[in-house]
PDB file of N, CA and C in Angstrom:
ATOM      1  N   ILE A   1      72.258 -23.491 -38.490  1.00 59.00           N
ATOM      2  CA  ILE A   1      72.514 -25.187 -39.562  1.00 59.00           C
ATOM      3  C   ILE A   1      73.587 -24.637 -39.857  1.00 59.00           C
ATOM      4  N   SER A   2      74.600 -25.764 -39.632  1.00 67.00           N
ATOM      5  CA  SER A   2      75.616 -25.611 -39.732  1.00 67.00           C
ATOM      6  C   SER A   2      76.494 -25.960 -42.024  1.00 67.00           C
ATOM      7  N   GLU A   3      77.336 -25.777 -42.066  1.00 72.00           N
ATOM      8  CA  GLU A   3      77.631 -26.265 -43.568  1.00 72.00           C
ATOM      9  C   GLU A   3      77.609 -27.304 -43.700  1.00 72.00           C
ATOM     10  N   LYS A   4      77.824 -28.441 -42.350  1.00 77.00           N
ATOM     11  CA  LYS A   4      78.326 -29.573 -42.738  1.00 77.00           C
ATOM     12  C   LYS A   4      77.155 -30.680 -42.890  1.00 77.00           C
ATOM     13  N   PHE A   5      76.204 -30.253 -41.811  1.00 79.00           N
ATOM     14  CA  PHE A   5      74.267 -30.275 -42.298  1.00 79.00           C
ATOM     15  C   PHE A   5      74.239 -31.357 -43.965  1.00 79.00           C
ATOM     16  N   PHE A   6      74.538 -29.946 -44.736  1.00 81.00           N
ATOM     17  CA  PHE A   6      74.368 -29.740 -45.857  1.00 81.00           C
ATOM     18  C   PHE A   6      74.975 -30.783 -46.788  1.00 81.00           C
ATOM     19  N   ASP A   7      76.460 -30.966 -46.371  1.00 84.00           N
ATOM     20  CA  ASP A   7      77.188 -31.837 -47.016  1.00 84.00           C
ATOM     21  C   ASP A   7      76.952 -33.524 -46.465  1.00 84.00           C
ATOM     22  N   LEU A   8      76.347 -33.621 -45.293  1.00 86.00           N
ATOM     23  CA  LEU A   8      76.363 -34.604 -45.008  1.00 86.00           C
ATOM     24  C   LEU A   8      74.389 -35.333 -45.368  1.00 86.00           C
ATOM     25  N   ARG A   9      73.181 -34.888 -45.663  1.00 86.00           N
ATOM     26  CA  ARG A   9      72.205 -34.642 -45.330  1.00 86.00           C
ATOM     27  C   ARG A   9      72.567 -34.766 -47.477  1.00 86.00           C
ATOM     28  N   ASN A  10      73.671 -34.640 -48.544  1.00 87.00           N
ATOM     29  CA  ASN A  10      74.257 -35.334 -49.588  1.00 87.00           C
ATOM     30  C   ASN A  10      74.213 -36.386 -49.699  1.00 87.00           C
ATOM     31  N   GLU A  11      75.229 -36.884 -48.704  1.00 89.00           N
ATOM     32  CA  GLU A  11      75.913 -37.948 -48.639  1.00 89.00           C
ATOM     33  C   GLU A  11      74.475 -38.979 -47.949  1.00 89.00           C
ATOM     34  N   LEU A  12      73.958 -39.179 -47.343  1.00 91.00           N
ATOM     35  CA  LEU A  12      73.723 -39.290 -46.855  1.00 91.00           C
ATOM     36  C   LEU A  12      72.153 -40.229 -48.012  1.00 91.00           C
ATOM     37  N   ASP A  13      71.547 -39.348 -49.188  1.00 92.00           N
ATOM     38  CA  ASP A  13      71.391 -39.074 -50.383  1.00 92.00           C
ATOM     39  C   ASP A  13      71.753 -41.120 -51.033  1.00 92.00           C
ATOM     40  N   ASN A  14      72.930 -41.187 -50.050  1.00 92.00           N
ATOM     41  CA  ASN A  14      73.400 -42.441 -51.596  1.00 92.00           C
ATOM     42  C   ASN A  14      73.256 -43.386 -51.048  1.00 92.00           C
ATOM     43  N   LEU A  15      72.795 -43.525 -48.917  1.00 94.00           N
ATOM     44  CA  LEU A  15      72.983 -44.204 -48.445  1.00 94.00           C
ATOM     45  C   LEU A  15      71.130 -44.887 -48.766  1.00 94.00           C
ATOM     46  N   THR A  16      70.957 -46.482 -48.237  1.00 95.00           N
ATOM     47  CA  THR A  16      69.222 -47.101 -48.238  1.00 95.00           C
ATOM     48  C   THR A  16      68.969 -46.231 -47.484  1.00 95.00           C
ATOM     49  N   ASP A  17      67.664 -46.503 -47.380  1.00 96.00           N
ATOM     50  CA  ASP A  17      66.785 -46.402 -46.455  1.00 96.00           C
ATOM     51  C   ASP A  17      66.972 -46.943 -44.588  1.00 96.00           C
ATOM     52  N   THR A  18      67.398 -48.313 -44.701  1.00 97.00           N
ATOM     53  CA  THR A  18      68.701 -49.173 -44.274  1.00 97.00           C
ATOM     54  C   THR A  18      69.393 -48.785 -43.359  1.00 97.00           C
ATOM     55  N   GLU A  19      70.436 -48.452 -45.037  1.00 97.00           N
ATOM     56  CA  GLU A  19      71.305 -47.961 -44.565  1.00 97.00           C
ATOM     57  C   GLU A  19      71.238 -46.339 -43.168  1.00 97.00           C
ATOM     58  N   LYS A  20      70.075 -45.614 -43.963  1.00 96.00           N
ATOM     59  CA  LYS A  20      70.253 -44.253 -43.076  1.00 96.00           C
ATOM     60  C   LYS A  20      69.832 -45.026 -41.400  1.00 96.00           C
ATOM     61  N   ASP A  21      68.602 -45.881 -41.286  1.00 97.00           N
ATOM     62  CA  ASP A  21      68.318 -45.948 -39.636  1.00 97.00           C
ATOM     63  C   ASP A  21      70.158 -46.556 -39.098  1.00 97.00           C
ATOM     64  N   ALA A  22      70.786 -47.062 -39.484  1.00 97.00           N
ATOM     65  CA  ALA A  22      71.459 -48.062 -39.500  1.00 97.00           C
ATOM     66  C   ALA A  22      73.134 -46.398 -38.638  1.00 97.00           C
ATOM     67  N   PHE A  23      73.014 -46.115 -40.049  1.00 96.00           N
ATOM     68  CA  PHE A  23      74.048 -45.001 -39.952  1.00 96.00           C
ATOM     69  C   PHE A  23      73.233 -43.643 -38.008  1.00 96.00           C
ATOM     70  N   TRP A  24      71.953 -43.609 -37.721  1.00 94.00           N
ATOM     71  CA  TRP A  24      71.859 -42.898 -37.757  1.00 94.00           C
ATOM     72  C   TRP A  24      71.570 -43.547 -36.108  1.00 94.00           C
ATOM     73  N   THR A  25      71.307 -44.812 -35.994  1.00 96.00           N
ATOM     74  CA  THR A  25      71.560 -45.454 -34.895  1.00 96.00           C
ATOM     75  C   THR A  25      72.865 -45.695 -34.259  1.00 96.00           C
ATOM     76  N   TRP A  26      73.578 -45.600 -35.329  1.00 96.00           N
ATOM     77  CA  TRP A  26      75.146 -45.547 -35.249  1.00 96.00           C
ATOM     78  C   TRP A  26      76.210 -44.159 -34.985  1.00 96.00           C
ATOM     79  N   ILE A  27      75.313 -43.400 -35.022  1.00 92.00           N
ATOM     80  CA  ILE A  27      75.684 -42.031 -35.451  1.00 92.00           C
ATOM     81  C   ILE A  27      75.048 -41.775 -32.513  1.00 92.00           C
ATOM     82  N   ASN A  28      73.659 -41.916 -32.723  1.00 92.00           N
ATOM     83  CA  ASN A  28      73.761 -42.157 -31.487  1.00 92.00           C
ATOM     84  C   ASN A  28      74.282 -43.462 -31.103  1.00 92.00           C
ATOM     85  N   TYR A  29      74.700 -44.140 -31.347  1.00 92.00           N
ATOM     86  CA  TYR A  29      75.643 -44.799 -29.694  1.00 92.00           C
ATOM     87  C   TYR A  29      77.215 -44.408 -29.856  1.00 92.00           C
ATOM     88  N   ILE A  30      77.387 -44.134 -31.354  1.00 89.00           N
ATOM     89  CA  ILE A  30      79.288 -43.339 -30.792  1.00 89.00           C
ATOM     90  C   ILE A  30      79.350 -42.279 -30.263  1.00 89.00           C
ATOM     91  N   GLY A  31      77.841 -41.088 -30.343  1.00 85.00           N
ATOM     92  CA  GLY A  31      78.515 -40.277 -29.454  1.00 85.00           C
ATOM     93  C   GLY A  31      78.719 -39.480 -30.631  1.00 85.00           C
ATOM     94  N   TYR A  32      78.861 -39.195 -31.957  1.00 81.00           N
ATOM     95  CA  TYR A  32      79.248 -38.258 -32.245  1.00 81.00           C
ATOM     96  C   TYR A  32      78.899 -36.308 -32.588  1.00 81.00           C
ATOM     97  N   ASN A  33      78.916 -35.984 -32.246  1.00 76.00           N
ATOM     98  CA  ASN A  33      77.766 -34.687 -32.734  1.00 76.00           C
ATOM     99  C   ASN A  33      78.380 -34.206 -34.753  1.00 76.00           C
ATOM    100  N   ILE A  34      77.555 -34.621 -35.470  1.00 76.00           N
ATOM    101  CA  ILE A  34      77.614 -34.293 -36.941  1.00 76.00           C
ATOM    102  C   ILE A  34      78.734 -33.304 -37.565  1.00 76.00           C
ATOM    103  N   ALA A  35      78.719 -32.005 -35.946  1.00 75.00           N
ATOM    104  CA  ALA A  35      78.944 -30.583 -36.236  1.00 75.00           C
ATOM    105  C   ALA A  35      80.358 -30.392 -37.055  1.00 75.00           C
ATOM    106  N   ASP A  36      80.774 -31.851 -35.929  1.00 77.00           N
ATOM    107  CA  ASP A  36      82.480 -31.644 -35.839  1.00 77.00           C
ATOM    108  C   ASP A  36      82.974 -32.472 -36.880  1.00 77.00           C
ATOM    109  N   ASN A  37      82.000 -33.001 -37.803  1.00 77.00           N
ATOM    110  CA  ASN A  37      83.569 -33.781 -38.799  1.00 77.00           C
ATOM    111  C   ASN A  37      82.759 -33.893 -40.167  1.00 77.00           C
ATOM    112  N   ASP A  38      83.643 -34.257 -40.843  1.00 85.00           N
ATOM    113  CA  ASP A  38      83.565 -34.436 -42.211  1.00 85.00           C
ATOM    114  C   ASP A  38      83.622 -35.192 -42.876  1.00 85.00           C
ATOM    115  N   ALA A  39      82.032 -35.233 -43.418  1.00 85.00           N
ATOM    116  CA  ALA A  39      80.900 -35.894 -43.577  1.00 85.00           C
ATOM    117  C   ALA A  39      80.874 -36.960 -44.524  1.00 85.00           C
ATOM    118  N   GLN A  40      81.814 -37.312 -45.455  1.00 87.00           N
ATOM    119  CA  GLN A  40      82.834 -38.482 -45.812  1.00 87.00           C
ATOM    120  C   GLN A  40      82.742 -38.489 -45.652  1.00 87.00           C
ATOM    121  N   ASP A  41      84.296 -38.179 -44.646  1.00 89.00           N
ATOM    122  CA  ASP A  41      85.067 -39.272 -43.452  1.00 89.00           C
ATOM    123  C   ASP A  41      83.930 -39.452 -42.646  1.00 89.00           C
ATOM    124  N   LEU A  42      82.147 -39.367 -41.896  1.00 90.00           N
ATOM    125  CA  LEU A  42      82.053 -39.811 -41.275  1.00 90.00           C
ATOM    126  C   LEU A  42      80.788 -41.316 -41.741  1.00 90.00           C
ATOM    127  N   ILE A  43      80.774 -40.825 -42.903  1.00 92.00           N
ATOM    128  CA  ILE A  43      79.867 -41.865 -43.932  1.00 92.00           C
ATOM    129  C   ILE A  43      81.440 -42.732 -44.471  1.00 92.00           C
ATOM    130  N   ASP A  44      81.944 -42.879 -44.497  1.00 93.00           N
ATOM    131  CA  ASP A  44      83.374 -43.657 -44.133  1.00 93.00           C
ATOM    132  C   ASP A  44      83.283 -44.063 -43.523  1.00 93.00           C
ATOM    133  N   GLU A  45      83.458 -44.013 -42.001  1.00 94.00           N
ATOM    134  CA  GLU A  45      83.504 -45.082 -40.871  1.00 94.00           C
ATOM    135  C   GLU A  45      82.577 -45.731 -40.917  1.00 94.00           C
ATOM    136  N   PHE A  46      81.020 -45.443 -41.125  1.00 95.00           N
ATOM    137  CA  PHE A  46      79.880 -45.574 -40.964  1.00 95.00           C
ATOM    138  C   PHE A  46      79.627 -46.883 -41.376  1.00 95.00           C
ATOM    139  N   LYS A  47      79.762 -46.900 -43.042  1.00 95.00           N
ATOM    140  CA  LYS A  47      80.193 -48.017 -43.263  1.00 95.00           C
ATOM    141  C   LYS A  47      81.411 -49.591 -43.306  1.00 95.00           C
ATOM    142  N   HIS A  48      82.607 -48.799 -43.017  1.00 97.00           N
ATOM    143  CA  HIS A  48      83.332 -49.573 -42.361  1.00 97.00           C
ATOM    144  C   HIS A  48      82.909 -49.729 -41.030  1.00 97.00           C
ATOM    145  N   SER A  49      81.928 -49.859 -40.608  1.00 97.00           N
ATOM    146  CA  SER A  49      81.398 -50.115 -39.074  1.00 97.00           C
ATOM    147  C   SER A  49      80.351 -51.259 -39.079  1.00 97.00           C
ATOM    148  N   TYR A  50      79.489 -50.698 -40.696  1.00 98.00           N
ATOM    149  CA  TYR A  50      78.108 -51.660 -40.242  1.00 98.00           C
ATOM    150  C   TYR A  50      78.727 -52.886 -41.178  1.00 98.00           C
ATOM    151  N   VAL A  51      78.248 -53.667 -40.117  1.00 98.00           N
ATOM    152  CA  VAL A  51      77.450 -55.147 -40.925  1.00 98.00           C
ATOM    153  C   VAL A  51      76.807 -55.356 -41.357  1.00 98.00           C
ATOM    154  N   GLY A  52      75.524 -55.204 -40.624  1.00 98.00           N
ATOM    155  CA  GLY A  52      73.717 -54.621 -41.194  1.00 98.00           C
ATOM    156  C   GLY A  52      73.327 -55.410 -40.276  1.00 98.00           C
ATOM    157  N   GLU A  53      71.665 -55.779 -40.572  1.00 98.00           N
ATOM    158  CA  GLU A  53      70.774 -55.529 -40.241  1.00 98.00           C
ATOM    159  C   GLU A  53      70.168 -57.151 -39.788  1.00 98.00           C
ATOM    160  N   TYR A  54      69.984 -57.222 -38.008  1.00 98.00           N
ATOM    161  CA  TYR A  54      69.142 -58.948 -37.698  1.00 98.00           C
ATOM    162  C   TYR A  54      68.879 -58.852 -37.081  1.00 98.00           C
ATOM    163  N   GLU A  55      68.173 -59.682 -36.872  1.00 97.00           N
ATOM    164  CA  GLU A  55      66.823 -60.405 -35.357  1.00 97.00           C
ATOM    165  C   GLU A  55      67.587 -59.507 -34.240  1.00 97.00           C
ATOM    166  N   ASP A  56      68.863 -60.721 -33.745  1.00 98.00           N
ATOM    167  CA  ASP A  56      69.252 -60.109 -32.485  1.00 98.00           C
ATOM    168  C   ASP A  56      71.380 -61.159 -33.116  1.00 98.00           C
ATOM    169  N   GLU A  57      71.523 -60.998 -31.752  1.00 98.00           N
ATOM    170  CA  GLU A  57      73.104 -61.458 -31.428  1.00 98.00           C
ATOM    171  C   GLU A  57      72.837 -63.094 -32.986  1.00 98.00           C
ATOM    172  N   GLU A  58      72.547 -63.195 -31.846  1.00 97.00           N
ATOM    173  CA  GLU A  58      72.049 -64.969 -31.360  1.00 97.00           C
ATOM    174  C   GLU A  58      72.516 -64.982 -34.077  1.00 97.00           C
ATOM    175  N   ASP A  59      71.322 -64.142 -34.182  1.00 97.00           N
ATOM    176  CA  ASP A  59      70.615 -63.980 -35.523  1.00 97.00           C
ATOM    177  C   ASP A  59      72.599 -64.171 -35.635  1.00 97.00           C
ATOM    178  N   PHE A  60      73.155 -63.033 -36.422  1.00 98.00           N
ATOM    179  CA  PHE A  60      73.825 -62.748 -36.549  1.00 98.00           C
ATOM    180  C   PHE A  60      75.273 -63.874 -36.597  1.00 98.00           C
ATOM    181  N   ALA A  61      75.358 -64.203 -35.219  1.00 96.00           N
ATOM    182  CA  ALA A  61      76.637 -65.007 -35.502  1.00 96.00           C
ATOM    183  C   ALA A  61      76.000 -67.041 -35.779  1.00 96.00           C
ATOM    184  N   TYR A  62      75.112 -66.745 -36.274  1.00 94.00           N
ATOM    185  CA  TYR A  62      75.051 -68.543 -37.548  1.00 94.00           C
ATOM    186  C   TYR A  62      74.918 -67.863 -38.874  1.00 94.00           C
ATOM    187  N   GLN A  63      74.390 -66.948 -39.573  1.00 95.00           N
ATOM    188  CA  GLN A  63      74.875 -66.469 -40.491  1.00 95.00           C
ATOM    189  C   GLN A  63      76.928 -65.884 -41.061  1.00 95.00           C
ATOM    190  N   LEU A  64      77.093 -66.204 -39.643  1.00 95.00           N
ATOM    191  CA  LEU A  64      78.785 -65.434 -39.539  1.00 95.00           C
ATOM    192  C   LEU A  64      79.113 -67.223 -39.370  1.00 95.00           C
ATOM    193  N   VAL A  65      78.856 -68.253 -38.739  1.00 93.00           N
ATOM    194  CA  VAL A  65      79.958 -69.161 -38.933  1.00 93.00           C
ATOM    195  C   VAL A  65      79.129 -69.944 -40.176  1.00 93.00           C
ATOM    196  N   ASP A  66      77.996 -69.684 -40.612  1.00 91.00           N
ATOM    197  CA  ASP A  66      77.733 -69.892 -42.541  1.00 91.00           C
ATOM    198  C   ASP A  66      78.309 -69.990 -42.880  1.00 91.00           C
ATOM    199  N   GLU A  67      78.560 -68.544 -43.377  1.00 92.00           N
ATOM    200  CA  GLU A  67      78.930 -68.210 -44.334  1.00 92.00           C
ATOM    201  C   GLU A  67      81.032 -68.202 -43.577  1.00 92.00           C
ATOM    202  N   ILE A  68      81.606 -68.222 -43.016  1.00 91.00           N
ATOM    203  CA  ILE A  68      83.526 -68.141 -42.621  1.00 91.00           C
ATOM    204  C   ILE A  68      83.286 -69.164 -42.139  1.00 91.00           C
ATOM    205  N   TYR A  69      82.983 -70.294 -41.253  1.00 87.00           N
ATOM    206  CA  TYR A  69      83.942 -71.301 -40.824  1.00 87.00           C
ATOM    207  C   TYR A  69      83.768 -72.637 -41.364  1.00 87.00           C
ATOM    208  N   TYR A  70      82.380 -73.114 -42.429  1.00 82.00           N
ATOM    209  CA  TYR A  70      82.055 -73.556 -43.138  1.00 82.00           C
ATOM    210  C   TYR A  70      82.253 -74.718 -42.297  1.00 82.00           C
ATOM    211  N   LEU A  71      80.842 -75.039 -41.666  1.00 86.00           N
ATOM    212  CA  LEU A  71      81.106 -76.799 -40.907  1.00 86.00           C
ATOM    213  C   LEU A  71      80.314 -76.994 -41.485  1.00 86.00           C
ATOM    214  N   PRO A  72      80.546 -78.337 -40.673  1.00 89.00           N
ATOM    215  CA  PRO A  72      79.283 -79.821 -41.211  1.00 89.00           C
ATOM    216  C   PRO A  72      78.382 -78.990 -40.951  1.00 89.00           C
ATOM    217  N   GLU A  73      76.672 -79.413 -41.156  1.00 88.00           N
ATOM    218  CA  GLU A  73      76.232 -79.478 -40.316  1.00 88.00           C
ATOM    219  C   GLU A  73      75.970 -80.379 -39.735  1.00 88.00           C
ATOM    220  N   VAL A  74      75.989 -82.358 -39.592  1.00 92.00           N
ATOM    221  CA  VAL A  74      75.853 -82.599 -38.154  1.00 92.00           C
ATOM    222  C   VAL A  74      77.104 -81.376 -36.989  1.00 92.00           C
ATOM    223  N   VAL A  75      78.602 -80.994 -37.319  1.00 90.00           N
ATOM    224  CA  VAL A  75      78.730 -80.201 -36.677  1.00 90.00           C
ATOM    225  C   VAL A  75      77.775 -79.141 -35.905  1.00 90.00           C
ATOM    226  N   LYS A  76      77.302 -78.191 -37.217  1.00 88.00           N
ATOM    227  CA  LYS A  76      76.805 -77.099 -36.922  1.00 88.00           C
ATOM    228  C   LYS A  76      74.900 -76.638 -35.872  1.00 88.00           C
ATOM    229  N   THR A  77      74.480 -79.014 -35.228  1.00 89.00           N
ATOM    230  CA  THR A  77      74.215 -79.087 -34.423  1.00 89.00           C
ATOM    231  C   THR A  77      74.021 -79.078 -33.065  1.00 89.00           C
ATOM    232  N   TYR A  78      75.297 -79.401 -33.151  1.00 93.00           N
ATOM    233  CA  TYR A  78      76.397 -79.260 -31.466  1.00 93.00           C
ATOM    234  C   TYR A  78      76.811 -77.772 -30.872  1.00 93.00           C
ATOM    235  N   PHE A  79      77.382 -76.764 -32.442  1.00 92.00           N
ATOM    236  CA  PHE A  79      77.765 -75.317 -32.409  1.00 92.00           C
ATOM    237  C   PHE A  79      77.061 -74.577 -31.038  1.00 92.00           C
ATOM    238  N   ASP A  80      76.810 -73.960 -30.773  1.00 95.00           N
ATOM    239  CA  ASP A  80      77.087 -73.639 -29.461  1.00 95.00           C
ATOM    240  C   ASP A  80      76.740 -71.583 -29.526  1.00 95.00           C
ATOM    241  N   TYR A  81      75.456 -71.499 -30.601  1.00 95.00           N
ATOM    242  CA  TYR A  81      75.891 -69.677 -31.547  1.00 95.00           C
ATOM    243  C   TYR A  81      75.208 -68.429 -29.712  1.00 95.00           C
ATOM    244  N   GLU A  82      74.365 -69.506 -29.336  1.00 96.00           N
ATOM    245  CA  GLU A  82      73.804 -68.276 -27.831  1.00 96.00           C
ATOM    246  C   GLU A  82      75.455 -68.100 -27.399  1.00 96.00           C
ATOM    247  N   LYS A  83      76.417 -68.444 -27.014  1.00 97.00           N
ATOM    248  CA  LYS A  83      78.250 -68.633 -26.936  1.00 97.00           C
ATOM    249  C   LYS A  83      79.052 -68.001 -26.906  1.00 97.00           C
ATOM    250  N   PHE A  84      78.099 -68.647 -28.311  1.00 96.00           N
ATOM    251  CA  PHE A  84      79.218 -68.269 -29.586  1.00 96.00           C
ATOM    252  C   PHE A  84      78.833 -66.339 -30.140  1.00 96.00           C
ATOM    253  N   ALA A  85      77.976 -65.900 -29.782  1.00 97.00           N
ATOM    254  CA  ALA A  85      77.148 -64.306 -30.225  1.00 97.00           C
ATOM    255  C   ALA A  85      77.821 -63.878 -28.269  1.00 97.00           C
ATOM    256  N   ILE A  86      77.614 -64.297 -27.640  1.00 97.00           N
ATOM    257  CA  ILE A  86      78.339 -63.850 -26.366  1.00 97.00           C
ATOM    258  C   ILE A  86      79.170 -62.988 -26.659  1.00 97.00           C
ATOM    259  N   ASP A  87      80.490 -63.905 -26.494  1.00 97.00           N
ATOM    260  CA  ASP A  87      82.155 -63.914 -27.096  1.00 97.00           C
ATOM    261  C   ASP A  87      82.414 -62.345 -28.326  1.00 97.00           C
ATOM    262  N   LEU A  88      80.717 -63.299 -29.157  1.00 97.00           N
ATOM    263  CA  LEU A  88      80.969 -62.495 -30.768  1.00 97.00           C
ATOM    264  C   LEU A  88      81.206 -60.709 -29.894  1.00 97.00           C
ATOM    265  N   PHE A  89      80.068 -60.952 -28.867  1.00 97.00           N
ATOM    266  CA  PHE A  89      79.890 -58.620 -28.684  1.00 97.00           C
ATOM    267  C   PHE A  89      80.438 -58.564 -27.326  1.00 97.00           C
ATOM    268  N   ILE A  90      81.529 -59.260 -27.147  1.00 96.00           N
ATOM    269  CA  ILE A  90      82.266 -58.111 -25.853  1.00 96.00           C
ATOM    270  C   ILE A  90      82.564 -57.480 -26.388  1.00 96.00           C
ATOM    271  N   ASN A  91      83.634 -58.359 -27.382  1.00 93.00           N
ATOM    272  CA  ASN A  91      85.058 -56.808 -28.535  1.00 93.00           C
ATOM    273  C   ASN A  91      84.396 -56.835 -29.242  1.00 93.00           C
ATOM    274  N   ASP A  92      83.490 -57.549 -30.316  1.00 96.00           N
ATOM    275  CA  ASP A  92      84.073 -57.445 -31.748  1.00 96.00           C
ATOM    276  C   ASP A  92      83.341 -56.964 -31.798  1.00 96.00           C
ATOM    277  N   TYR A  93      81.881 -56.452 -31.696  1.00 97.00           N
ATOM    278  CA  TYR A  93      80.804 -56.463 -32.418  1.00 97.00           C
ATOM    279  C   TYR A  93      80.029 -55.677 -31.684  1.00 97.00           C
ATOM    280  N   TYR A  94      79.089 -54.835 -31.890  1.00 96.00           N
ATOM    281  CA  TYR A  94      77.727 -54.364 -30.853  1.00 96.00           C
ATOM    282  C   TYR A  94      76.389 -54.282 -31.474  1.00 96.00           C
ATOM    283  N   PHE A  95      75.191 -54.461 -30.973  1.00 97.00           N
ATOM    284  CA  PHE A  95      73.642 -54.510 -31.855  1.00 97.00           C
ATOM    285  C   PHE A  95      73.384 -53.558 -30.662  1.00 97.00           C
ATOM    286  N   ASP A  96      72.502 -52.861 -32.191  1.00 97.00           N
ATOM    287  CA  ASP A  96      71.982 -51.730 -30.960  1.00 97.00           C
ATOM    288  C   ASP A  96      70.382 -51.644 -32.461  1.00 97.00           C
ATOM    289  N   ASN A  97      68.998 -51.913 -32.325  1.00 96.00           N
ATOM    290  CA  ASN A  97      68.785 -51.419 -32.613  1.00 96.00           C
ATOM    291  C   ASN A  97      68.534 -52.675 -33.608  1.00 96.00           C
ATOM    292  N   GLY A  98      68.381 -53.868 -34.435  1.00 97.00           N
ATOM    293  CA  GLY A  98      68.153 -53.934 -35.209  1.00 97.00           C
ATOM    294  C   GLY A  98      70.212 -54.077 -36.060  1.00 97.00           C
ATOM    295  N   PHE A  99      70.674 -54.057 -35.089  1.00 98.00           N
ATOM    296  CA  PHE A  99      71.411 -53.418 -36.457  1.00 98.00           C
ATOM    297  C   PHE A  99      73.028 -54.118 -35.790  1.00 98.00           C
ATOM    298  N   VAL A 100      74.621 -54.047 -36.351  1.00 98.00           N
ATOM    299  CA  VAL A 100      75.157 -55.139 -36.354  1.00 98.00           C
ATOM    300  C   VAL A 100      77.104 -53.716 -36.474  1.00 98.00           C
ATOM    301  N   PHE A 101      77.420 -53.565 -35.659  1.00 98.00           N
ATOM    302  CA  PHE A 101      77.941 -52.404 -35.884  1.00 98.00           C
ATOM    303  C   PHE A 101      79.439 -53.743 -35.626  1.00 98.00           C
ATOM    304  N   GLN A 102      81.009 -53.693 -36.948  1.00 97.00           N
ATOM    305  CA  GLN A 102      82.898 -53.217 -36.104  1.00 97.00           C
ATOM    306  C   GLN A 102      82.624 -53.208 -35.072  1.00 97.00           C
ATOM    307  N   ARG A 103      83.742 -52.601 -33.528  1.00 93.00           N
ATOM    308  CA  ARG A 103      84.024 -51.708 -33.099  1.00 93.00           C
ATOM    309  C   ARG A 103      85.106 -50.799 -33.931  1.00 93.00           C
TER     310      ARG A 103
END
């Protein structure tokens, strides 16, 4: 077993269970070789990329619009969240296993 395994295990102890699940999802998606990376750097990069847990891409789009764009309620009824989510996940974000990450 690589020494880096123990460093990573110690760093993962500081994450919540949900964050740990997201971390392993992120590792699989990105294709990192854990043995080749510094544990703290890996965790820092994960935290920078990890956005949160969502039901689907559209669920994330709803929250993003609510938090960032401050649209009036009447405008939200006309807003196409499905198309907005498609645009978001083409370049800026990716969704895997219920988690959203920034690219």
